[in-house]
Tab-separated table of C-alpha atoms (C1' of nucleotides) in Angstrom:
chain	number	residue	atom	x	y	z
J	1	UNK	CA	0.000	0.000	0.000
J	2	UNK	CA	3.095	2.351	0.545
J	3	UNK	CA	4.276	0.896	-2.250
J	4	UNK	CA	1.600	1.866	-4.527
J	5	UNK	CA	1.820	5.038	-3.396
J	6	UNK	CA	5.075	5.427	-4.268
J	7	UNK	CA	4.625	4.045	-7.299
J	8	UNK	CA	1.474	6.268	-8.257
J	9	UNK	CA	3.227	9.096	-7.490
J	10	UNK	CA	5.954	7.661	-10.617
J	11	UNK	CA	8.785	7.172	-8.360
J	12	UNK	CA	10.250	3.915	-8.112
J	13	UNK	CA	9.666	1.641	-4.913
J	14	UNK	CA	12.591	1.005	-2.770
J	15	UNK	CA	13.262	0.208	0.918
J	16	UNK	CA	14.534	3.747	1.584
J	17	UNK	CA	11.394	5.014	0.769
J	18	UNK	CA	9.326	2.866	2.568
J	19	UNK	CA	11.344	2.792	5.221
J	20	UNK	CA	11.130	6.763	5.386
J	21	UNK	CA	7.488	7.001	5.083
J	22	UNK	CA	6.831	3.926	7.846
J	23	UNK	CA	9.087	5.963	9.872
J	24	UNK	CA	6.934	8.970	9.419
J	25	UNK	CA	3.660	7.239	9.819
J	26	UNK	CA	4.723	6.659	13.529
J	27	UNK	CA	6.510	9.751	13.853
J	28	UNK	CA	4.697	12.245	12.483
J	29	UNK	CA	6.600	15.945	12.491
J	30	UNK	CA	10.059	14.019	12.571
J	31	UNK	CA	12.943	16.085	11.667
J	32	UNK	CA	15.396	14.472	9.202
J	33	UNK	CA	17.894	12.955	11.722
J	34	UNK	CA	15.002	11.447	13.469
J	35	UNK	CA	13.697	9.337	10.342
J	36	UNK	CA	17.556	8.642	9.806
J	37	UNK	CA	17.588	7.044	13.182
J	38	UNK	CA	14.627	5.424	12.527
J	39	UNK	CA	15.179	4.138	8.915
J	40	UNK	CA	18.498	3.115	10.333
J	41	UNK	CA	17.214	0.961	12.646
J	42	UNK	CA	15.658	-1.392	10.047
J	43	UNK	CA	17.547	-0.836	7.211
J	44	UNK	CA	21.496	-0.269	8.641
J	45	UNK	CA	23.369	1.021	5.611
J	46	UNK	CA	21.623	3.442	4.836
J	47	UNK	CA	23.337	6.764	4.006
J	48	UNK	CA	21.837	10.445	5.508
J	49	UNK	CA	22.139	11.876	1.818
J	50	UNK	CA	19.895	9.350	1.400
J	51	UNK	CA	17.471	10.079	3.750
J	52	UNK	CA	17.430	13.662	2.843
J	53	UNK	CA	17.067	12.686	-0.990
J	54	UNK	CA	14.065	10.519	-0.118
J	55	UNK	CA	12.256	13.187	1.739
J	56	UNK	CA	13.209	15.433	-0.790
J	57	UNK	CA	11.912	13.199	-3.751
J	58	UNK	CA	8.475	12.489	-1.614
J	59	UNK	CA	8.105	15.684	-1.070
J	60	UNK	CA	8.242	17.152	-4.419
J	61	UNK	CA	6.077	14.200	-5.488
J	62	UNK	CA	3.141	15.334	-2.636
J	63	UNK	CA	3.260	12.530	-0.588
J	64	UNK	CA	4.378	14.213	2.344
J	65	UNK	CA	5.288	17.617	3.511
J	66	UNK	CA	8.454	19.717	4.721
J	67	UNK	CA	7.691	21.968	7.271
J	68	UNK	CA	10.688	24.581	8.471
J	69	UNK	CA	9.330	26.332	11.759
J	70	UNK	CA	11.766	29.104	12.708
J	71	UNK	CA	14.858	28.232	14.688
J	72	UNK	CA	14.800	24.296	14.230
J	73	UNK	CA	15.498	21.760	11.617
J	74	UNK	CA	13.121	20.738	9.211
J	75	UNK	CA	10.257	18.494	9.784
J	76	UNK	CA	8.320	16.422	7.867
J	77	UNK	CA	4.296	14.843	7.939
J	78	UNK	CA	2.376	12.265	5.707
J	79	UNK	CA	-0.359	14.237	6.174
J	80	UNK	CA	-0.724	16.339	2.860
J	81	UNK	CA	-3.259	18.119	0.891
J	82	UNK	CA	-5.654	19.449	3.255
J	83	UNK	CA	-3.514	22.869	4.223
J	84	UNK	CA	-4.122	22.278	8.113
J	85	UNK	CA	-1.484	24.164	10.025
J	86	UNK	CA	0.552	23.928	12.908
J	87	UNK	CA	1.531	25.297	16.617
J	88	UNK	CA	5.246	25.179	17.692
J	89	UNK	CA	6.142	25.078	21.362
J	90	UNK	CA	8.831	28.086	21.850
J	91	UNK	CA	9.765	26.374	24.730
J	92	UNK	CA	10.939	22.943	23.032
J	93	UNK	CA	9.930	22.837	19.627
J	94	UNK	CA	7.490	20.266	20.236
J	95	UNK	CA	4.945	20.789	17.016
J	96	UNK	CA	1.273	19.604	16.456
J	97	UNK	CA	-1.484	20.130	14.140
J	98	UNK	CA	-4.172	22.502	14.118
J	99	UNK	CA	-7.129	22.245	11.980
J	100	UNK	CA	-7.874	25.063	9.986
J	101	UNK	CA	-9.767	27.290	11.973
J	102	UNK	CA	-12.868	28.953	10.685
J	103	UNK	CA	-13.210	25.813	8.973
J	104	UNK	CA	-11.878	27.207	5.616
J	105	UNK	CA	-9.548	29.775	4.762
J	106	UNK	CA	-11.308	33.572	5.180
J	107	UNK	CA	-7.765	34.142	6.417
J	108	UNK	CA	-6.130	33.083	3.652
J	109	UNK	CA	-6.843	36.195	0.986
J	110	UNK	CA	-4.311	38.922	1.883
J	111	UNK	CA	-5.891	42.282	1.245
J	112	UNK	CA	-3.603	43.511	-1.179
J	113	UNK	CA	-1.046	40.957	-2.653
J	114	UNK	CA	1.335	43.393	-4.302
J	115	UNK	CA	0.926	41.462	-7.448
J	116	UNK	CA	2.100	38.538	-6.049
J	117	UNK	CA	-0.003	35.358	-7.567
J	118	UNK	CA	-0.394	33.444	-4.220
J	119	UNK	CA	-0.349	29.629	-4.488
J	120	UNK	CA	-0.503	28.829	-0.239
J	121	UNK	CA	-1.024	30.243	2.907
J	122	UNK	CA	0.398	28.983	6.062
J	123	UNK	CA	-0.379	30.075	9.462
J	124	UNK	CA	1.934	29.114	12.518
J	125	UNK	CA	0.904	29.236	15.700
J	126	UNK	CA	3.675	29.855	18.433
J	127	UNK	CA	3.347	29.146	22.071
J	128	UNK	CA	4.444	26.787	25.185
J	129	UNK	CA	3.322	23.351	24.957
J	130	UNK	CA	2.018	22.391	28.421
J	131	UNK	CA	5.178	20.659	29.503
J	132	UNK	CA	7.136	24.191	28.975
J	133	UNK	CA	3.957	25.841	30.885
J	134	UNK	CA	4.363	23.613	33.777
J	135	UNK	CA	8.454	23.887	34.026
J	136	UNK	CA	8.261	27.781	33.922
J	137	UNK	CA	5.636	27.985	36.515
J	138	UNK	CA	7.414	25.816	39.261
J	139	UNK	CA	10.472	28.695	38.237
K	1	UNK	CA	16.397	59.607	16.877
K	2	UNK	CA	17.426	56.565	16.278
K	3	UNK	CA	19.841	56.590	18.809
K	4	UNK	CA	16.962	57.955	21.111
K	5	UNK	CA	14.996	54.094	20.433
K	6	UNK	CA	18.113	52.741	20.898
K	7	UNK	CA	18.638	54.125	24.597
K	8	UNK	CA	15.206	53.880	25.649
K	9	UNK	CA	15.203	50.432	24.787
K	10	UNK	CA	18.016	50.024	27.290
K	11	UNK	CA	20.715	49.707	25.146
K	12	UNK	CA	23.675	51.786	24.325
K	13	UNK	CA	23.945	53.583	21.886
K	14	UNK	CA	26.784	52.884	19.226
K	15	UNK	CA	28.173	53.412	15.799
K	16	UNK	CA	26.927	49.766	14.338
K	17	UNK	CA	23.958	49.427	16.173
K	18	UNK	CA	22.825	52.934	14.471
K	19	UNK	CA	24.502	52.012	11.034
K	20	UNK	CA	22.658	48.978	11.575
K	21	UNK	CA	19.080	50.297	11.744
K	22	UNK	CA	19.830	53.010	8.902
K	23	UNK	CA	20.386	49.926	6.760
K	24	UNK	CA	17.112	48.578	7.631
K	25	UNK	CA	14.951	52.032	7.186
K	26	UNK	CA	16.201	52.128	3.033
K	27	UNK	CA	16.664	48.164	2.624
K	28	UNK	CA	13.329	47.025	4.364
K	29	UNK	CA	13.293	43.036	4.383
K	30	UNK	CA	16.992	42.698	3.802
K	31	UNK	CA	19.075	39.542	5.165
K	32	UNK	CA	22.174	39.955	7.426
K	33	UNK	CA	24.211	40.212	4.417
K	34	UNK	CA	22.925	42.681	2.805
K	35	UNK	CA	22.695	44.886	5.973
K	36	UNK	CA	26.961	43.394	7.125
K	37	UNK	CA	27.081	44.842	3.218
K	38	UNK	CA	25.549	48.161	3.673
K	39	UNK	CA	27.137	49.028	7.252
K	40	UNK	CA	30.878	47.851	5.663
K	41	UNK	CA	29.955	50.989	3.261
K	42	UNK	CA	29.726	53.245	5.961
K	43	UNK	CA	31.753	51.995	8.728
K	44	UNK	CA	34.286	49.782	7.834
K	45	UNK	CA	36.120	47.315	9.798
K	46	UNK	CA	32.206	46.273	11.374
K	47	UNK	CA	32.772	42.536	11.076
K	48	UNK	CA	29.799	40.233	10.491
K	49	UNK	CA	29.353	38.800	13.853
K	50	UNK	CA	28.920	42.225	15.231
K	51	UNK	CA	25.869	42.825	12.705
K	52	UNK	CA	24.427	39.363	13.892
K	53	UNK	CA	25.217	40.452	17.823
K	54	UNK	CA	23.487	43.615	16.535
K	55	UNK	CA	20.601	42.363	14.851
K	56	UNK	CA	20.096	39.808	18.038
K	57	UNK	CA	20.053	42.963	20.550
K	58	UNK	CA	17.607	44.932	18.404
K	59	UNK	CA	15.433	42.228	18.146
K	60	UNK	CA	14.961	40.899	21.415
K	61	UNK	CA	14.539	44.840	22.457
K	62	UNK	CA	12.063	44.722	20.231
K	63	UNK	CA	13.342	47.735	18.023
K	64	UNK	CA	13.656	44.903	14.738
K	65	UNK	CA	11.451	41.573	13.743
K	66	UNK	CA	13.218	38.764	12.213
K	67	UNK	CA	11.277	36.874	9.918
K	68	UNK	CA	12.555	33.594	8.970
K	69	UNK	CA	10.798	32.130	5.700
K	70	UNK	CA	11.507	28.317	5.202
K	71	UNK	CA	14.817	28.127	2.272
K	72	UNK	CA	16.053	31.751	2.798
K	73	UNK	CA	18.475	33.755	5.191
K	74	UNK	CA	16.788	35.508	8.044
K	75	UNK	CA	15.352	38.757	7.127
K	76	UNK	CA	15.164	41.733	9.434
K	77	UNK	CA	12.111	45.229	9.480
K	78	UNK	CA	12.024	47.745	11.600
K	79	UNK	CA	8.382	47.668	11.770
K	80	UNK	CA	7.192	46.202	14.627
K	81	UNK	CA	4.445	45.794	17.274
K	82	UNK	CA	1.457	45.776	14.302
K	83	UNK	CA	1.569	41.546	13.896
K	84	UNK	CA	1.217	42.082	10.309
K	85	UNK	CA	2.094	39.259	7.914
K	86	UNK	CA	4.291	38.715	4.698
K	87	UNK	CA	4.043	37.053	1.201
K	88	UNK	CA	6.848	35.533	-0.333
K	89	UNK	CA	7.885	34.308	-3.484
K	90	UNK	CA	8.450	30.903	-3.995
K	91	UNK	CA	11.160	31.875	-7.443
K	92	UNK	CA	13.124	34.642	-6.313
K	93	UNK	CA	12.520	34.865	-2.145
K	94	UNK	CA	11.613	38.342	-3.086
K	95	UNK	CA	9.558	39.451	0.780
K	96	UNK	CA	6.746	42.384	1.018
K	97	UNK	CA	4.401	43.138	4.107
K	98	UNK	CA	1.243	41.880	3.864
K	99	UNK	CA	-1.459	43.632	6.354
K	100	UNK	CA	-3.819	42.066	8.358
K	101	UNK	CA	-6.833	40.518	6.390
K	102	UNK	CA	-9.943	40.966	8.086
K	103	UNK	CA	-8.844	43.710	10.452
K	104	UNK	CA	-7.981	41.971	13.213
K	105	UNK	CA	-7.202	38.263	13.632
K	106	UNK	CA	-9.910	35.832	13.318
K	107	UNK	CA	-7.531	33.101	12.111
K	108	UNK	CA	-5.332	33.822	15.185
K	109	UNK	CA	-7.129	32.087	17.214
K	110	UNK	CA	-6.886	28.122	16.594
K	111	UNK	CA	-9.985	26.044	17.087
K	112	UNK	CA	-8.018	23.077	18.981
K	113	UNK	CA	-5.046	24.022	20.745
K	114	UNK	CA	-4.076	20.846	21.878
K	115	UNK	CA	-2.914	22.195	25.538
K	116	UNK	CA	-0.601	25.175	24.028
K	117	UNK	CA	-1.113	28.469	25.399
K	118	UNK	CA	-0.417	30.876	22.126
K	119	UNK	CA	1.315	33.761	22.064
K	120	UNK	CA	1.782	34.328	18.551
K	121	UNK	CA	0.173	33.980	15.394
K	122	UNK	CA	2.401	34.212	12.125
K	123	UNK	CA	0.552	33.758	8.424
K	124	UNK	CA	3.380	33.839	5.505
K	125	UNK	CA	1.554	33.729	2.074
K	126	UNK	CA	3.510	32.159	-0.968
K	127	UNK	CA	3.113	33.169	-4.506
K	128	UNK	CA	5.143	34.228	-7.287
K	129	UNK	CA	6.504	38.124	-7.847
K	130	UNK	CA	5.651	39.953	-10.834
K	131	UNK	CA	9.080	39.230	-11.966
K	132	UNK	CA	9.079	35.828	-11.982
K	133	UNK	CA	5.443	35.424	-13.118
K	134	UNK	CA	6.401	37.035	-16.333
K	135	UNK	CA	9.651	34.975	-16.336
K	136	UNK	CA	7.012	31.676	-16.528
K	137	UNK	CA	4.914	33.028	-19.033
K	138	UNK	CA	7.777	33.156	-21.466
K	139	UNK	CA	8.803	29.584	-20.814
Q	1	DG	C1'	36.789	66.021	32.861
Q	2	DC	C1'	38.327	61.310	34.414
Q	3	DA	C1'	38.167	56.753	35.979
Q	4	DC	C1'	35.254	52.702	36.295
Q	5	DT	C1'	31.946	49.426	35.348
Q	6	DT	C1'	29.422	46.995	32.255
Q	7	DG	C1'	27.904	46.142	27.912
Q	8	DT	C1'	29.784	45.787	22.903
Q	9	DT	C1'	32.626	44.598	19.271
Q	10	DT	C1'	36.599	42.229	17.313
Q	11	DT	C1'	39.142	38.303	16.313
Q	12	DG	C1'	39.330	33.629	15.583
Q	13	DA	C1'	37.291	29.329	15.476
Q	14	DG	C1'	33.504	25.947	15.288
Q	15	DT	C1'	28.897	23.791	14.430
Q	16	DG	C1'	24.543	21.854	12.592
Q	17	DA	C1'	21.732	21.116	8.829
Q	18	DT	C1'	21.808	20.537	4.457
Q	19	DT	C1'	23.547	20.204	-0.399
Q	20	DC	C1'	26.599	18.825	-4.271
Q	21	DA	C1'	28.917	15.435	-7.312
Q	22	DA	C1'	30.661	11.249	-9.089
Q	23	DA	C1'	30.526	6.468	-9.065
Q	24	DA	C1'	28.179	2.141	-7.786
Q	25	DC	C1'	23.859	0.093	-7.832
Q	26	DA	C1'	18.968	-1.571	-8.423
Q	27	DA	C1'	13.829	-0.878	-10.159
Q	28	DC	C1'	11.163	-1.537	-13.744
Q	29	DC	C1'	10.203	-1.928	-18.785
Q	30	DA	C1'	10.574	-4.481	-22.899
H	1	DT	C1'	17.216	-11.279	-18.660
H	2	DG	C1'	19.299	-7.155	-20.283
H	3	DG	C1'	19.254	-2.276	-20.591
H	4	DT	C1'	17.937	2.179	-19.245
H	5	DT	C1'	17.014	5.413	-16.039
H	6	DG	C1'	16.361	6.736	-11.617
H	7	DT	C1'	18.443	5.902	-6.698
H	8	DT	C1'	21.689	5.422	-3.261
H	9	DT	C1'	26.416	5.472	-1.526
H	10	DT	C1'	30.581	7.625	-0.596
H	11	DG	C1'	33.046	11.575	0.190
H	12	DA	C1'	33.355	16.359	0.472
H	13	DA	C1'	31.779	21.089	0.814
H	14	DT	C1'	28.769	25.017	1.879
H	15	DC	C1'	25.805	28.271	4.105
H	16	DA	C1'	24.075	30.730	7.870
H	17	DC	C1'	24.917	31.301	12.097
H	18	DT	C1'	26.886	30.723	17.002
H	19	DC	C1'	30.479	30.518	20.643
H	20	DA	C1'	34.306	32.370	23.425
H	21	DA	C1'	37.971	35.197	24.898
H	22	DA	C1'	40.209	39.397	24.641
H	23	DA	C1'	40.173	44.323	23.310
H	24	DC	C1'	37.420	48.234	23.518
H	25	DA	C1'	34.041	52.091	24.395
H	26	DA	C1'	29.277	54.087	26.407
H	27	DG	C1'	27.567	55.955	29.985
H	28	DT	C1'	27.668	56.456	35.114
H	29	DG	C1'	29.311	58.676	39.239
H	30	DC	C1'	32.903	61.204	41.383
DNA sequence: GCACTTGTTTTGAGTGATTCAAAACAACCA
DNA sequence: TGGTTGTTTTGAATCACTCAAAACAAGTGC
């Protein structure tokens, strides 16, 4: 079922790749080292570059998503397609989703768009996950 | 002036920090390169980890934002304190301010929050400049 | 005005995350 | 089963930025 996915998408199937999107299926919002360490586990040989060319390749083919918050390394999410966004934990980095909230996008048409064409919106949310909120109360 | 904002933020005042912000008020949006670039011109012998000490200072004073859009350099604006939002172009990296869509943020506040308590609310719109729209076209 | 304290900048080096390139390799099609 | 084309490995490099110690200078109080 990976496979085919792979497959649809015109890529070729190979362990990397499903090893990278298992990986992400019970990691989701894994940074690239962490789906290294992961892919690594069941598939030792494989390279970093590797890693990094399969999330690149899966990315570009839609089947998952790169997501760069501010001031930590990329991570990346099966979950594609349905522009939900995300909240980031100042504190830690710990990310999660957020559904779109007013159910669809009145915040996503800029009033003037200095002739930009827009293609995507993204809205982070920044905050302190309750783990943070806890060890900066007891401070 | 300047130097005025600078002091009352609790800072002292110096001959980088003031170069620094000049850059900023004619090159709106630029990355610490282009600002290291601009204060070389007038005050040479600034090295580049002075501009990034510089730009760090500012910024947590909150005299500068630093907006960091996913595959570019930091960028740095003076204006501050009005949450408004930017659109970037997915070619070029080309930045412009965006302001706030329906007034006043409905989309900043998520449905689900998952146990965060927000602070901040960022919405980064991609699209494609002028420039590199017309660049397509011809292709 | 002058010394002093504290915050800044310089100088020099290092790091993390990611990318590039060439050669070895393996999916998939015929 | 062979060939072609896309992938992965191996090895190296880069970019943007940070760290640390020593030299220096703003701004305070005398």
């Amino acid at each position: 079922m990976l496979g085919e996915r792979i497959r649809d998408a015109g890529l070729k199937v190979t362990e990397p790749r499903l090893a990278v999107m298992r990986a992400l299926e019970s990691r989701p919002h894994a940074d690239a080292d962490t789906v290294f360490g992961a892919v690594r586990g069941e598939l030792p040989g494989t390279s970093i570059q590797a890693v990094y060319g399969v999330l690149a390749a899966l990315a570009t083919a839609g089947l998952l998503r790169k997501i760069e918050p501010a001031g930590s390394p990329a991570r990346y999410e099966l979950r594609t397609g349905d522009n939900h966004h995300h909240v980031v934990c100042s504190g830690c980095g710990a990310l999660e989703d957020v559904d779109c909230v007013v159910g669809h996008a009145p915040c996503l048409i800029p009033s003037a768009d200095s002739g930009f064409s827009i293609h995507t919106a993204e809205v982070t949310f920044w905050g302190l996950c309750p783990a943070c909120q806890a060890s900066q109360d007891s401070h």
